[in-house]
Amino acid sequence: MKRITTILTAGILLGLLAVLIAVPVAAKENAAVGFGHLYLDGETVRTNVPPSNVKPGSGRDAFYRIMDGAPEQLGVAAVGPGTGNYHGGQWAVHDVTWNTTPYLLTSEADVLDAADAGDVIITRVESADFRCPIQP
């Protein structure tokens, strides 16, 4: 009986260790793709994670994925709850790539200004559209 208890205790401890290792790795992966938090009008807002897929090209609100941006860069949403014509986080994905040294972009206005200045190129990526509501 003591041997079974020892084996069960060891199994539980190994399981807890696996969770403790996996959670930071998963969090880092989500941060790398910009999910969990994003910028909206210069403020950081929370989202549902994980996002869900939608039919390619069915996104309704602009979402900007900033590729190789500044270290603290997150994705940028054009609209959210209470701003503009928000469709519940049904995002039309646009990749933003740099022509210059990256700097922080925290609003759609920042992204569009950077494009007007020739600092970035914005490319619509219909196959990447997704749903991920912003949390109040």
Coordinates of C-alpha atoms in Angstrom, one line a residue:
M1 CA 0.0 0.0 0.0
K2 CA 2.9 2.4 0.9
R3 CA 4.5 1.7 -2.5
I4 CA 1.2 2.6 -4.4
T5 CA 1.0 5.8 -2.4
T6 CA 4.6 6.7 -3.2
I7 CA 4.0 6.0 -6.9
L8 CA 0.8 8.1 -7.0
T9 CA 2.5 11.0 -5.1
A10 CA 5.4 10.9 -7.6
G11 CA 3.0 10.9 -10.5
I12 CA 1.1 13.9 -9.2
L13 CA 4.4 15.8 -8.6
L14 CA 5.6 15.1 -12.1
G15 CA 2.2 16.2 -13.5
L16 CA 2.5 19.5 -11.6
L17 CA 6.0 20.0 -12.8
A18 CA 4.9 19.5 -16.4
V19 CA 2.1 22.2 -15.9
L20 CA 4.6 24.6 -14.4
I21 CA 6.9 24.3 -17.3
A22 CA 4.2 24.3 -20.0
V23 CA 2.3 27.4 -18.8
P24 CA 5.1 29.9 -19.3
V25 CA 6.0 28.4 -22.7
A26 CA 2.4 28.7 -23.9
A27 CA 2.1 32.2 -22.6
K28 CA 5.3 33.2 -24.4
E29 CA 4.0 31.7 -27.7
N30 CA 0.7 33.6 -27.4
A31 CA 2.5 36.8 -26.7
A32 CA 4.7 36.2 -29.8
V33 CA 1.7 36.2 -32.1
G34 CA 0.0 39.2 -30.3
F35 CA -3.0 37.4 -28.8
G36 CA -4.2 38.0 -25.2
H37 CA -3.5 41.7 -25.4
L38 CA -3.5 44.3 -28.2
Y39 CA -3.5 48.0 -28.7
L40 CA -6.7 50.0 -29.3
D41 CA -6.5 53.8 -29.6
G42 CA -3.2 53.9 -27.6
E43 CA -4.4 51.7 -24.8
T44 CA -3.7 48.0 -24.0
V45 CA -6.9 45.9 -24.0
R46 CA -7.5 42.2 -23.3
T47 CA -8.9 39.6 -25.8
N48 CA -10.2 36.0 -25.6
V49 CA -7.4 33.5 -26.1
P50 CA -7.3 31.4 -28.2
P51 CA -8.8 33.1 -31.1
S52 CA -11.1 31.1 -33.4
N53 CA -10.9 30.8 -37.2
V54 CA -13.4 32.3 -39.6
K55 CA -13.9 31.9 -43.3
P56 CA -11.0 33.6 -45.1
G57 CA -11.9 37.1 -46.3
S58 CA -14.8 37.4 -43.9
G59 CA -13.1 39.8 -41.4
R60 CA -15.0 43.0 -40.9
D61 CA -12.7 45.2 -38.6
A62 CA -9.1 46.0 -39.4
F63 CA -6.5 44.2 -37.3
Y64 CA -2.8 45.0 -37.9
R65 CA -0.2 42.4 -37.2
I66 CA 3.0 44.3 -36.8
M67 CA 5.8 42.1 -38.1
D68 CA 9.2 42.5 -36.4
G69 CA 8.1 45.6 -34.5
A70 CA 9.5 47.3 -31.5
P71 CA 10.1 45.0 -28.5
E72 CA 6.8 46.0 -26.7
Q73 CA 4.7 45.9 -29.9
L74 CA 1.4 44.2 -29.8
G75 CA -1.2 43.8 -32.6
V76 CA -3.3 46.9 -33.3
A77 CA -7.1 46.9 -33.5
A78 CA -9.0 49.6 -35.5
V79 CA -12.1 49.5 -33.4
G80 CA -13.4 47.9 -30.1
P81 CA -16.4 48.0 -27.8
G82 CA -17.8 51.5 -27.8
T83 CA -15.6 52.8 -30.6
G84 CA -16.6 52.9 -34.2
N85 CA -18.6 50.2 -35.8
Y86 CA -17.3 47.2 -33.9
H87 CA -18.4 43.7 -35.1
G88 CA -17.4 41.7 -32.0
G89 CA -13.8 41.0 -32.9
Q90 CA -14.3 39.6 -36.4
W91 CA -10.9 40.7 -37.6
A92 CA -9.7 41.5 -41.2
V93 CA -6.0 40.9 -40.8
H94 CA -3.4 43.2 -42.3
D95 CA 0.3 42.5 -42.0
V96 CA 2.5 45.6 -41.4
T97 CA 6.1 45.3 -42.5
W98 CA 8.8 47.8 -41.9
N99 CA 10.9 49.8 -44.4
T100 CA 12.8 51.5 -41.6
T101 CA 13.9 50.9 -37.9
P102 CA 10.7 49.8 -36.1
Y103 CA 9.0 52.1 -33.6
L104 CA 5.9 51.5 -31.4
L105 CA 2.5 51.7 -33.1
T106 CA -0.5 51.7 -30.7
S107 CA -3.4 52.8 -32.8
E108 CA -4.8 52.5 -36.3
A109 CA -3.9 56.2 -36.8
D110 CA -0.3 55.4 -35.9
V111 CA -0.3 52.5 -38.5
L112 CA -1.8 54.6 -41.2
D113 CA 0.5 57.6 -40.5
A114 CA 3.5 55.2 -40.7
A115 CA 2.3 53.9 -44.1
D116 CA 1.8 57.5 -45.3
A117 CA 5.4 58.3 -44.3
G118 CA 6.6 55.3 -46.2
D119 CA 7.9 53.6 -43.0
V120 CA 5.7 50.5 -43.3
I121 CA 3.8 48.5 -46.0
I122 CA 0.3 47.3 -45.1
T123 CA -0.8 44.0 -46.8
R124 CA -4.3 42.5 -46.5
V125 CA -4.1 38.8 -45.5
E126 CA -7.6 37.3 -46.0
S127 CA -6.5 33.8 -45.1
A128 CA -5.5 35.0 -41.6
D129 CA -8.9 36.5 -40.6
F130 CA -10.1 35.4 -37.2
R131 CA -12.6 36.1 -34.4
C132 CA -11.3 37.2 -31.0
P133 CA -13.5 39.6 -29.0
I134 CA -12.0 42.4 -27.0
Q135 CA -12.8 42.1 -23.3
P136 CA -14.4 45.1 -21.5

